[in-house]
PDB file of C-alpha atoms and ligand atoms in Angstrom:
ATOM      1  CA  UNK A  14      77.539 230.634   9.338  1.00 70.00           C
ATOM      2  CA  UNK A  15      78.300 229.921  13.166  1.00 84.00           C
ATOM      3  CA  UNK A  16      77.213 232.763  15.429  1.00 95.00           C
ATOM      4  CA  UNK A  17      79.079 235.144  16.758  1.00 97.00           C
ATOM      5  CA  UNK A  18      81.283 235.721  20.366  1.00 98.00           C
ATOM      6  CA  UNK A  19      82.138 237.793  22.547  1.00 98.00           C
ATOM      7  CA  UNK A  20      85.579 236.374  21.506  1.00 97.00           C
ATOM      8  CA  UNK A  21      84.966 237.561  17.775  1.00 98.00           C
ATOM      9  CA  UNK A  22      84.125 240.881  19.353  1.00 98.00           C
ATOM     10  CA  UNK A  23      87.389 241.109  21.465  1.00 98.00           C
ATOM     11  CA  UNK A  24      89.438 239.994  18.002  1.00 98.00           C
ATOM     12  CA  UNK A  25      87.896 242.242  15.754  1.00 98.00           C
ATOM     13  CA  UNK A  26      88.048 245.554  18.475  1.00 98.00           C
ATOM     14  CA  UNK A  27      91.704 244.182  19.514  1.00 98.00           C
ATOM     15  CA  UNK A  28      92.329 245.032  15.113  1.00 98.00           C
ATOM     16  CA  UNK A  29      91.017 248.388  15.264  1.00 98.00           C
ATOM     17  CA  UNK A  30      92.806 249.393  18.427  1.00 98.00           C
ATOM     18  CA  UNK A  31      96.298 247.882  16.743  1.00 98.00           C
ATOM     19  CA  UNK A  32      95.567 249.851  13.999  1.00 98.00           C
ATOM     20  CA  UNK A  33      94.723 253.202  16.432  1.00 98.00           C
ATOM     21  CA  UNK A  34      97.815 252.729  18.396  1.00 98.00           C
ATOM     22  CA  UNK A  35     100.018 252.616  15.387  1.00 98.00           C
ATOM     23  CA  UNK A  36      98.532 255.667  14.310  1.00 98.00           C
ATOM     24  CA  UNK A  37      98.806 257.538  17.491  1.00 98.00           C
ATOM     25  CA  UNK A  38     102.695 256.696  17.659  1.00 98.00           C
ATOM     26  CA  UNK A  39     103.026 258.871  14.315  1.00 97.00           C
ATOM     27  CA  UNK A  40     100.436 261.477  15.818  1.00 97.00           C
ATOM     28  CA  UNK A  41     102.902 261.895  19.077  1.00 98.00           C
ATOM     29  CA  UNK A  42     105.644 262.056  16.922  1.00 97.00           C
ATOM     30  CA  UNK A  43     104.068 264.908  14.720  1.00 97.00           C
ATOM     31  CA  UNK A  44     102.902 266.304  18.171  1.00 97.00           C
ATOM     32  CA  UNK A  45     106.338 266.237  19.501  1.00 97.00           C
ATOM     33  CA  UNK A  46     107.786 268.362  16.600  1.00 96.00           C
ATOM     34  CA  UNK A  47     104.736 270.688  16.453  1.00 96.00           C
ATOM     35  CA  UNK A  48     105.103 271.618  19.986  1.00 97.00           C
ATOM     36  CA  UNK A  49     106.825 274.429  21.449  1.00 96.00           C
ATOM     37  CA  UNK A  50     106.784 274.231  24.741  1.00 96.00           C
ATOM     38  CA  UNK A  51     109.373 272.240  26.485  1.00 97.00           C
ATOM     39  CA  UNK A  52     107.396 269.980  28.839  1.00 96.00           C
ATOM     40  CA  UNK A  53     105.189 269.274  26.166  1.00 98.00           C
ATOM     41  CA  UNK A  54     107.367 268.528  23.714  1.00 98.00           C
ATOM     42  CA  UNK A  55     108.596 265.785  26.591  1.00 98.00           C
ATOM     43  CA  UNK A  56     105.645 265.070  27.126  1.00 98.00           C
ATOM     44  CA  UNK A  57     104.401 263.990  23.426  1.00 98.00           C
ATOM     45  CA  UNK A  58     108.050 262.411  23.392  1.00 98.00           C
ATOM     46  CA  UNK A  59     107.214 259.979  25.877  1.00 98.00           C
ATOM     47  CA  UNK A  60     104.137 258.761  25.203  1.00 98.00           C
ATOM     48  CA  UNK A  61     105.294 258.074  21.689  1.00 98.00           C
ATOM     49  CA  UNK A  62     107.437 255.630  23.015  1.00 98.00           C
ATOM     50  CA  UNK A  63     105.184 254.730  25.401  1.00 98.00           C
ATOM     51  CA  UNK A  64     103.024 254.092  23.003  1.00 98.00           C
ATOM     52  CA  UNK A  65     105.327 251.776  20.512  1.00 98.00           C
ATOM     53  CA  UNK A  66     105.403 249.773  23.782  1.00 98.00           C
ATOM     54  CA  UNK A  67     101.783 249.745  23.925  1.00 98.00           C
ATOM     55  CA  UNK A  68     101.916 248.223  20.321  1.00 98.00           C
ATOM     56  CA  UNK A  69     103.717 245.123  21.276  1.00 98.00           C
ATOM     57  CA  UNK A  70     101.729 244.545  24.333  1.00 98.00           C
ATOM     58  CA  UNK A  71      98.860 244.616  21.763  1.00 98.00           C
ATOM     59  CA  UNK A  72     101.153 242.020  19.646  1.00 98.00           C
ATOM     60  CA  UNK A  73     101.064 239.904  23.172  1.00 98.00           C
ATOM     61  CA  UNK A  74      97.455 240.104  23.081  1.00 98.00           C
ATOM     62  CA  UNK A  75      96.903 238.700  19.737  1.00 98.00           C
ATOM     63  CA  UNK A  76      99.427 236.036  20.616  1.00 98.00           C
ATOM     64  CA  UNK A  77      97.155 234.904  23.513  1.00 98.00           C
ATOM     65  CA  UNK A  78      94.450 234.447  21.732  1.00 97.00           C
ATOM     66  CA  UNK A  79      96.662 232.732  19.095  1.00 97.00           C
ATOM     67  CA  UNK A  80      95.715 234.875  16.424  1.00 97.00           C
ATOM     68  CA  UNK A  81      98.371 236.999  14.194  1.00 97.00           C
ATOM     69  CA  UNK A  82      98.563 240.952  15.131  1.00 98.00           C
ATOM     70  CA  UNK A  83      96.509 242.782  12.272  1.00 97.00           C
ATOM     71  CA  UNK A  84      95.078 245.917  12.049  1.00 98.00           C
ATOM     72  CA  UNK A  85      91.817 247.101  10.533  1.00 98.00           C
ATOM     73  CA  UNK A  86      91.113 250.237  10.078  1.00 98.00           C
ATOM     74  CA  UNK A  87      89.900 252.438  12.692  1.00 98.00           C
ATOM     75  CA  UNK A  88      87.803 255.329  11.310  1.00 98.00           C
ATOM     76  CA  UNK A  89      87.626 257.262  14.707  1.00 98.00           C
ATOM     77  CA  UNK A  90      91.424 257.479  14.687  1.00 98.00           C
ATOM     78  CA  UNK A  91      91.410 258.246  11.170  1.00 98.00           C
ATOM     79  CA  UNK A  92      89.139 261.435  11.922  1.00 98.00           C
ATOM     80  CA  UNK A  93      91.194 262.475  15.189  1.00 98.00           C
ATOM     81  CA  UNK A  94      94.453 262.320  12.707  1.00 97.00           C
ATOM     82  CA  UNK A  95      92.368 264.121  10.013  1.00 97.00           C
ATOM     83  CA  UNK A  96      91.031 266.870  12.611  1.00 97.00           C
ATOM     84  CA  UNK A  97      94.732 266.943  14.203  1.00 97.00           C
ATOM     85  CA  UNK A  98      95.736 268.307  10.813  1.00 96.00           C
ATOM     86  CA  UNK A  99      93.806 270.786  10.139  1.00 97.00           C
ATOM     87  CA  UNK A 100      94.006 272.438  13.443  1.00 97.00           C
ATOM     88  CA  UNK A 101      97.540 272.565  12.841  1.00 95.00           C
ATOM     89  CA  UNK A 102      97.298 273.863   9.540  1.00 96.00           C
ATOM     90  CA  UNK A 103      94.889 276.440  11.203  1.00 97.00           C
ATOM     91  CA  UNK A 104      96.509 277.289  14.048  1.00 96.00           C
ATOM     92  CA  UNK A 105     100.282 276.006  14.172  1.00 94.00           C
ATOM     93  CA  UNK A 106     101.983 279.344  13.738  1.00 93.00           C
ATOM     94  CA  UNK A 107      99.891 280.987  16.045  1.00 95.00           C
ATOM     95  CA  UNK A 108      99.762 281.734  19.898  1.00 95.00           C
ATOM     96  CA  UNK A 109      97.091 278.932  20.312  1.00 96.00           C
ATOM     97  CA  UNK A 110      99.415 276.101  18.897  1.00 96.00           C
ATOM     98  CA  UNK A 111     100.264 274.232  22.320  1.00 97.00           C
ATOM     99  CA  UNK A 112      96.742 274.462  23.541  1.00 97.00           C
ATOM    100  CA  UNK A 113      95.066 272.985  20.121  1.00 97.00           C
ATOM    101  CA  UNK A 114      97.870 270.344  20.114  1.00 98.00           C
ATOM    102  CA  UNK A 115      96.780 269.229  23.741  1.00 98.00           C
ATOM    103  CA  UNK A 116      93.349 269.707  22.646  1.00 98.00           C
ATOM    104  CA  UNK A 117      93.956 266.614  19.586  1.00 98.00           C
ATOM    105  CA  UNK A 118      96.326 264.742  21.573  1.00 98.00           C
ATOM    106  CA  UNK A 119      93.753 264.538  24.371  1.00 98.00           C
ATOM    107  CA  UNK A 120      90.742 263.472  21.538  1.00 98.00           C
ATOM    108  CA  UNK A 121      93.230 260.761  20.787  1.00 98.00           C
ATOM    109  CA  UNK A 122      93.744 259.658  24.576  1.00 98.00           C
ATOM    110  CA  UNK A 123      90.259 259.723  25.099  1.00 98.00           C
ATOM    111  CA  UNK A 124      89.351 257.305  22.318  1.00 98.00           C
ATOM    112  CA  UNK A 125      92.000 254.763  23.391  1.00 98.00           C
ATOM    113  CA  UNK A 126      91.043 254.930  27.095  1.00 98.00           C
ATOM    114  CA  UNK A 127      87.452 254.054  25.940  1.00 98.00           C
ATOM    115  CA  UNK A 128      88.813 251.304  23.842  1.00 98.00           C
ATOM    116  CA  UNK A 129      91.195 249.898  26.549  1.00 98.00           C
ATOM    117  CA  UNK A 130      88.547 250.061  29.206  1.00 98.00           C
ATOM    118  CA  UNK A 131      86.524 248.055  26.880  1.00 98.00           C
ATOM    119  CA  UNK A 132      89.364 245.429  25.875  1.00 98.00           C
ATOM    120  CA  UNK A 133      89.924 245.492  29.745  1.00 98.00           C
ATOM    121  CA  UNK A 134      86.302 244.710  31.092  1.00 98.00           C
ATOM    122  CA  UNK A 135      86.206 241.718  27.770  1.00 98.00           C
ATOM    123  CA  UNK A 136      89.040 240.190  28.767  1.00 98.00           C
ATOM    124  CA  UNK A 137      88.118 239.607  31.923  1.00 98.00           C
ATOM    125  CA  UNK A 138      84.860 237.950  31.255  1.00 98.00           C
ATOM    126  CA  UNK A 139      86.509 235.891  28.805  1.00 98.00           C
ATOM    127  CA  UNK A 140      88.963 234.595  31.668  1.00 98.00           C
ATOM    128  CA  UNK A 141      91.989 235.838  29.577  1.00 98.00           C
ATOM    129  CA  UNK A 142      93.653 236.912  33.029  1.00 98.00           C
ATOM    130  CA  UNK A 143      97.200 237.798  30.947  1.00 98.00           C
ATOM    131  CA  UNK A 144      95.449 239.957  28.583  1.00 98.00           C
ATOM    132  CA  UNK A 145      93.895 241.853  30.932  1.00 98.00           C
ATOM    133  CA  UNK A 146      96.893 242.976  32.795  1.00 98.00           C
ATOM    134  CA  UNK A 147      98.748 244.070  29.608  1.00 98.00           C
ATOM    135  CA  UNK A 148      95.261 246.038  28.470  1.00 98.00           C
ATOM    136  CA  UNK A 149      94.752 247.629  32.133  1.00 98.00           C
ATOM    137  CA  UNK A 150      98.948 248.870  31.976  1.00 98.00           C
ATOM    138  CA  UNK A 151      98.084 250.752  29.127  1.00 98.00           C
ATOM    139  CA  UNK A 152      95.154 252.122  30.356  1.00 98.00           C
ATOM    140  CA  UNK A 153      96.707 253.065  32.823  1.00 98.00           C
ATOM    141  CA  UNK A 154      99.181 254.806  30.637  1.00 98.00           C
ATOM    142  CA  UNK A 155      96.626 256.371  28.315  1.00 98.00           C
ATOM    143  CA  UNK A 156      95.065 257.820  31.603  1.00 98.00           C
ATOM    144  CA  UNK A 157      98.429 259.136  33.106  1.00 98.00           C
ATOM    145  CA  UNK A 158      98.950 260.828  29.870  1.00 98.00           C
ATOM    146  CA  UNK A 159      95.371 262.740  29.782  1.00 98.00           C
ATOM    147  CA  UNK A 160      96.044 263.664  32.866  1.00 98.00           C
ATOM    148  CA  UNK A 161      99.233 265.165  32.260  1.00 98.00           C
ATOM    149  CA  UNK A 162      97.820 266.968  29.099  1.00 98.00           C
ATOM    150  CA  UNK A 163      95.388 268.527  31.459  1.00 98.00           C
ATOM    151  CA  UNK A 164      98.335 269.482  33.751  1.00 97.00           C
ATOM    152  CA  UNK A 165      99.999 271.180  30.865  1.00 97.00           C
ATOM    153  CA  UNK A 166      97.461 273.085  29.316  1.00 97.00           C
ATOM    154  CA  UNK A 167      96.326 274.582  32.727  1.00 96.00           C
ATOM    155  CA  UNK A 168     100.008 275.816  33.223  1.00 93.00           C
ATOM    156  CA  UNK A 169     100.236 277.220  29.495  1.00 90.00           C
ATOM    157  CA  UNK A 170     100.109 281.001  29.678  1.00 85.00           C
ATOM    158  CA  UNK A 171      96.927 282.396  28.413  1.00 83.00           C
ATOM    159  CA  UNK A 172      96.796 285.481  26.423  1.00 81.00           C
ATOM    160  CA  UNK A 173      95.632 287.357  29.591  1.00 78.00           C
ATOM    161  CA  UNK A 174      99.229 286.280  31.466  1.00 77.00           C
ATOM    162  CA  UNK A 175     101.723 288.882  31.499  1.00 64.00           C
ATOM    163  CA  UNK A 176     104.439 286.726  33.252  1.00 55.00           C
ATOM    164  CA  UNK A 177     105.512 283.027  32.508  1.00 51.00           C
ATOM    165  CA  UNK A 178     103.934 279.368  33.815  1.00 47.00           C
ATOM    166  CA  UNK A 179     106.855 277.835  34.337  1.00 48.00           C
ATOM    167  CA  UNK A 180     106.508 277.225  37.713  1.00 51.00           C
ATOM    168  CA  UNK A 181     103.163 275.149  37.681  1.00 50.00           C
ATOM    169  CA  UNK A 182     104.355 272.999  34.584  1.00 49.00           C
ATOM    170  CA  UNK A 183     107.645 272.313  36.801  1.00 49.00           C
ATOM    171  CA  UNK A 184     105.121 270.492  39.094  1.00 50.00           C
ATOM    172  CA  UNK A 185     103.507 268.344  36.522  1.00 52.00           C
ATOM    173  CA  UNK A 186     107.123 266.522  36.394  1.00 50.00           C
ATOM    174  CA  UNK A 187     106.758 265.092  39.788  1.00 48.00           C
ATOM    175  CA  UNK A 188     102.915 265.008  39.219  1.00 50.00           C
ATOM    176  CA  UNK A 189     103.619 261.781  36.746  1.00 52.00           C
ATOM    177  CA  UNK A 190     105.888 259.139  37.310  1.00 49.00           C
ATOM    178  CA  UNK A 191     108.793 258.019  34.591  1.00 47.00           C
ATOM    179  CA  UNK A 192     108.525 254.715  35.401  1.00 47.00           C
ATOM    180  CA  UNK A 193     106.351 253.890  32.574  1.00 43.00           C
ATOM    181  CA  UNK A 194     108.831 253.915  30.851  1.00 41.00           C
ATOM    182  CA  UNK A 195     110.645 251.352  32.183  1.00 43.00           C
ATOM    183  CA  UNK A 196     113.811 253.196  32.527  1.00 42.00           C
ATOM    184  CA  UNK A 197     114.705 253.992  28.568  1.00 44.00           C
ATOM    185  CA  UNK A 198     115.333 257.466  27.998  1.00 45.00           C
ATOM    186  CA  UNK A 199     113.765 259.310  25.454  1.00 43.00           C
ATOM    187  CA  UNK A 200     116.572 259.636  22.139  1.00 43.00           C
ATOM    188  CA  UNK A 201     114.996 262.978  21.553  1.00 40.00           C
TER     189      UNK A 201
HETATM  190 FE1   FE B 310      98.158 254.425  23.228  1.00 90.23          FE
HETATM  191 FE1   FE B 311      88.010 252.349  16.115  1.00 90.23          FE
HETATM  192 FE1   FE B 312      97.950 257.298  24.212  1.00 90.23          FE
END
Protein backbone atom coordinates (compact mmCIF):
# COMPACT_ATOMS: atom_id res chain seq x y z
CA UNK A 1 0.00 0.00 0.00
CA UNK A 2 1.70 3.43 -1.05
CA UNK A 3 2.12 5.81 1.87
CA UNK A 4 0.23 8.40 2.69
CA UNK A 5 0.15 12.58 1.83
CA UNK A 6 -0.45 15.42 2.98
CA UNK A 7 -2.66 15.44 -0.19
CA UNK A 8 -4.66 12.30 1.15
CA UNK A 9 -5.00 14.32 4.32
CA UNK A 10 -6.38 17.51 2.56
CA UNK A 11 -8.95 14.96 0.47
CA UNK A 12 -10.12 13.06 3.21
CA UNK A 13 -10.59 16.46 5.77
CA UNK A 14 -11.96 18.40 2.50
CA UNK A 15 -14.99 15.06 2.84
CA UNK A 16 -15.71 15.66 6.32
CA UNK A 17 -15.94 19.41 6.06
CA UNK A 18 -18.45 18.87 2.79
CA UNK A 19 -20.29 16.77 4.82
CA UNK A 20 -20.22 19.54 8.01
CA UNK A 21 -21.20 22.33 5.79
CA UNK A 22 -24.16 20.54 4.41
CA UNK A 23 -25.21 19.91 7.76
CA UNK A 24 -24.80 23.34 9.09
CA UNK A 25 -27.03 24.76 6.11
CA UNK A 26 -30.02 22.62 7.69
CA UNK A 27 -28.79 23.68 11.31
CA UNK A 28 -29.15 27.61 10.17
CA UNK A 29 -32.22 26.85 8.70
CA UNK A 30 -33.65 25.15 11.94
CA UNK A 31 -31.86 28.11 13.74
CA UNK A 32 -33.59 30.60 11.64
CA UNK A 33 -37.13 29.26 12.52
CA UNK A 34 -36.24 28.62 16.20
CA UNK A 35 -35.25 32.11 16.71
CA UNK A 36 -37.19 34.89 17.95
CA UNK A 37 -35.44 37.69 17.80
CA UNK A 38 -35.39 39.64 14.65
CA UNK A 39 -31.69 40.25 13.98
CA UNK A 40 -31.08 36.85 14.73
CA UNK A 41 -33.43 35.35 12.86
CA UNK A 42 -31.48 37.53 9.90
CA UNK A 43 -28.77 36.63 11.07
CA UNK A 44 -29.15 32.60 10.95
CA UNK A 45 -30.93 33.54 7.52
CA UNK A 46 -27.88 34.66 6.04
CA UNK A 47 -25.41 32.51 6.88
CA UNK A 48 -27.60 29.70 5.66
CA UNK A 49 -27.21 30.98 2.42
CA UNK A 50 -23.99 31.91 3.01
CA UNK A 51 -23.31 28.79 3.79
CA UNK A 52 -24.97 26.84 0.57
CA UNK A 53 -22.39 29.13 -1.11
CA UNK A 54 -19.76 27.83 1.01
CA UNK A 55 -20.83 24.29 -0.28
CA UNK A 56 -20.04 24.92 -3.85
CA UNK A 57 -16.85 26.64 -3.16
CA UNK A 58 -16.12 23.29 -1.39
CA UNK A 59 -17.44 21.58 -4.83
CA UNK A 60 -14.57 24.00 -6.50
CA UNK A 61 -12.17 22.57 -4.21
CA UNK A 62 -12.70 19.02 -5.00
CA UNK A 63 -12.68 20.00 -8.64
CA UNK A 64 -9.08 21.30 -8.23
CA UNK A 65 -7.81 18.55 -6.99
CA UNK A 66 -9.78 16.62 -9.66
CA UNK A 67 -11.52 14.55 -7.36
CA UNK A 68 -15.58 14.27 -7.20
CA UNK A 69 -17.28 16.32 -4.13
CA UNK A 70 -18.17 13.56 -1.43
CA UNK A 71 -18.88 13.72 1.95
CA UNK A 72 -17.93 11.47 4.84
CA UNK A 73 -19.26 11.72 7.79
CA UNK A 74 -18.26 14.17 10.27
CA UNK A 75 -18.94 12.99 13.84
CA UNK A 76 -18.14 16.45 15.49
CA UNK A 77 -20.94 17.98 13.42
CA UNK A 78 -23.05 15.14 14.07
CA UNK A 79 -22.71 15.84 17.98
CA UNK A 80 -23.10 19.80 17.58
CA UNK A 81 -26.53 18.86 15.55
CA UNK A 82 -27.30 16.23 18.25
CA UNK A 83 -26.50 18.77 21.24
CA UNK A 84 -28.37 21.63 19.10
CA UNK A 85 -31.43 19.47 19.63
CA UNK A 86 -31.67 18.86 22.77
CA UNK A 87 -31.05 22.30 23.97
CA UNK A 88 -33.90 23.20 21.99
CA UNK A 89 -36.01 20.61 23.20
CA UNK A 90 -34.82 21.87 26.69
CA UNK A 91 -35.00 25.23 26.40
CA UNK A 92 -36.94 26.44 23.13
CA UNK A 93 -40.07 27.71 24.82
CA UNK A 94 -38.31 29.38 27.37
CA UNK A 95 -36.71 32.91 28.03
CA UNK A 96 -33.19 31.40 27.35
CA UNK A 97 -34.07 30.25 23.70
CA UNK A 98 -32.03 33.02 21.67
CA UNK A 99 -29.07 32.77 23.93
CA UNK A 100 -28.80 28.70 23.75
CA UNK A 101 -29.43 29.02 19.96
CA UNK A 102 -26.31 31.42 19.68
CA UNK A 103 -24.68 29.26 22.10
CA UNK A 104 -25.02 25.93 19.27
CA UNK A 105 -24.75 28.04 16.34
CA UNK A 106 -21.46 29.41 17.68
CA UNK A 107 -20.18 25.45 18.62
CA UNK A 108 -20.91 24.97 14.97
CA UNK A 109 -18.85 28.15 13.75
CA UNK A 110 -16.17 27.26 15.86
CA UNK A 111 -15.65 23.77 14.46
CA UNK A 112 -15.69 25.00 10.84
CA UNK A 113 -13.29 27.90 11.52
CA UNK A 114 -10.87 25.23 12.94
CA UNK A 115 -11.45 23.13 9.93
CA UNK A 116 -11.08 26.01 7.37
CA UNK A 117 -8.00 27.34 9.05
CA UNK A 118 -6.68 23.93 8.64
CA UNK A 119 -7.83 23.40 4.85
CA UNK A 120 -6.36 27.01 4.55
CA UNK A 121 -2.75 26.53 6.05
CA UNK A 122 -2.77 22.72 3.71
CA UNK A 123 -3.50 24.25 0.80
CA UNK A 124 -1.00 26.47 0.86
CA UNK A 125 1.82 24.13 1.45
CA UNK A 126 0.51 22.03 -1.17
CA UNK A 127 0.85 25.11 -3.68
CA UNK A 128 -2.95 24.84 -4.46
CA UNK A 129 -2.98 28.81 -4.59
CA UNK A 130 -6.96 28.65 -5.96
CA UNK A 131 -7.99 26.54 -3.17
CA UNK A 132 -6.71 28.53 -0.74
CA UNK A 133 -8.49 31.66 -1.62
CA UNK A 134 -11.92 29.93 -1.81
CA UNK A 135 -11.03 28.15 1.84
CA UNK A 136 -9.69 31.61 3.41
CA UNK A 137 -13.37 33.48 1.93
CA UNK A 138 -15.12 31.21 3.97
CA UNK A 139 -13.15 31.54 6.80
CA UNK A 140 -13.52 34.57 6.63
CA UNK A 141 -17.23 34.15 6.59
CA UNK A 142 -17.37 31.58 9.37
CA UNK A 143 -15.40 34.26 11.45
CA UNK A 144 -17.71 37.28 10.51
CA UNK A 145 -20.53 35.15 11.59
CA UNK A 146 -19.03 34.24 15.24
CA UNK A 147 -18.47 37.46 15.57
CA UNK A 148 -21.79 38.62 14.90
CA UNK A 149 -23.26 35.84 17.21
CA UNK A 150 -21.19 37.40 19.89
CA UNK A 151 -22.64 40.84 18.91
CA UNK A 152 -26.10 39.47 19.31
CA UNK A 153 -26.04 37.68 22.36
CA UNK A 154 -24.34 40.65 24.22
CA UNK A 155 -27.33 42.89 23.03
CA UNK A 156 -30.03 40.14 24.05
CA UNK A 157 -31.79 41.36 27.18
CA UNK A 158 -30.88 39.42 30.19
CA UNK A 159 -33.35 38.54 32.77
CA UNK A 160 -31.94 41.39 34.95
CA UNK A 161 -33.00 44.12 31.94
CA UNK A 162 -36.08 45.89 32.57
CA UNK A 163 -36.03 47.85 29.22
CA UNK A 164 -35.26 46.54 25.60
CA UNK A 165 -31.63 45.99 23.58
CA UNK A 166 -32.64 47.14 20.61
CA UNK A 167 -30.43 49.77 20.30
CA UNK A 168 -27.03 47.82 20.61
CA UNK A 169 -28.28 44.95 18.18
CA UNK A 170 -29.16 47.98 15.67
CA UNK A 171 -25.33 48.45 15.68
CA UNK A 172 -24.34 44.95 14.92
CA UNK A 173 -26.02 45.72 11.31
CA UNK A 174 -23.37 48.11 10.36
CA UNK A 175 -20.89 46.09 12.56
CA UNK A 176 -20.95 43.26 9.56
CA UNK A 177 -20.92 43.87 6.08
CA UNK A 178 -23.72 42.30 3.48
CA UNK A 179 -21.44 41.94 0.97
CA UNK A 180 -20.87 38.38 1.60
CA UNK A 181 -23.47 37.85 0.17
CA UNK A 182 -22.79 38.98 -2.98
CA UNK A 183 -25.79 41.06 -3.37
CA UNK A 184 -28.77 38.19 -3.23
CA UNK A 185 -31.28 38.96 -0.80
CA UNK A 186 -32.36 36.67 1.63
CA UNK A 187 -36.13 34.97 0.26
CA UNK A 188 -37.02 34.82 3.89
FE1 LIG B 1 -19.94 27.17 6.93
FE1 LIG C 1 -15.20 16.38 11.29
FE1 LIG D 1 -20.79 28.79 9.36
Amino acid sequence: MAEKTLKDAFHETLKDVYYAEKQSVKALKKSAKAAKTPDLKEAFTRHAEESAMQVERLVQVFEILGKSARGKTCEAMQGLTAEMEEDLEDFGDTEAADDVLIGCAQAIEHYEIARYGLLKTWARKLGLAEAERLLDETLEEEKRTDLLLTQIAEGLDGPGDDEDGGEETAEVEKAVPRRALGGKKAKA
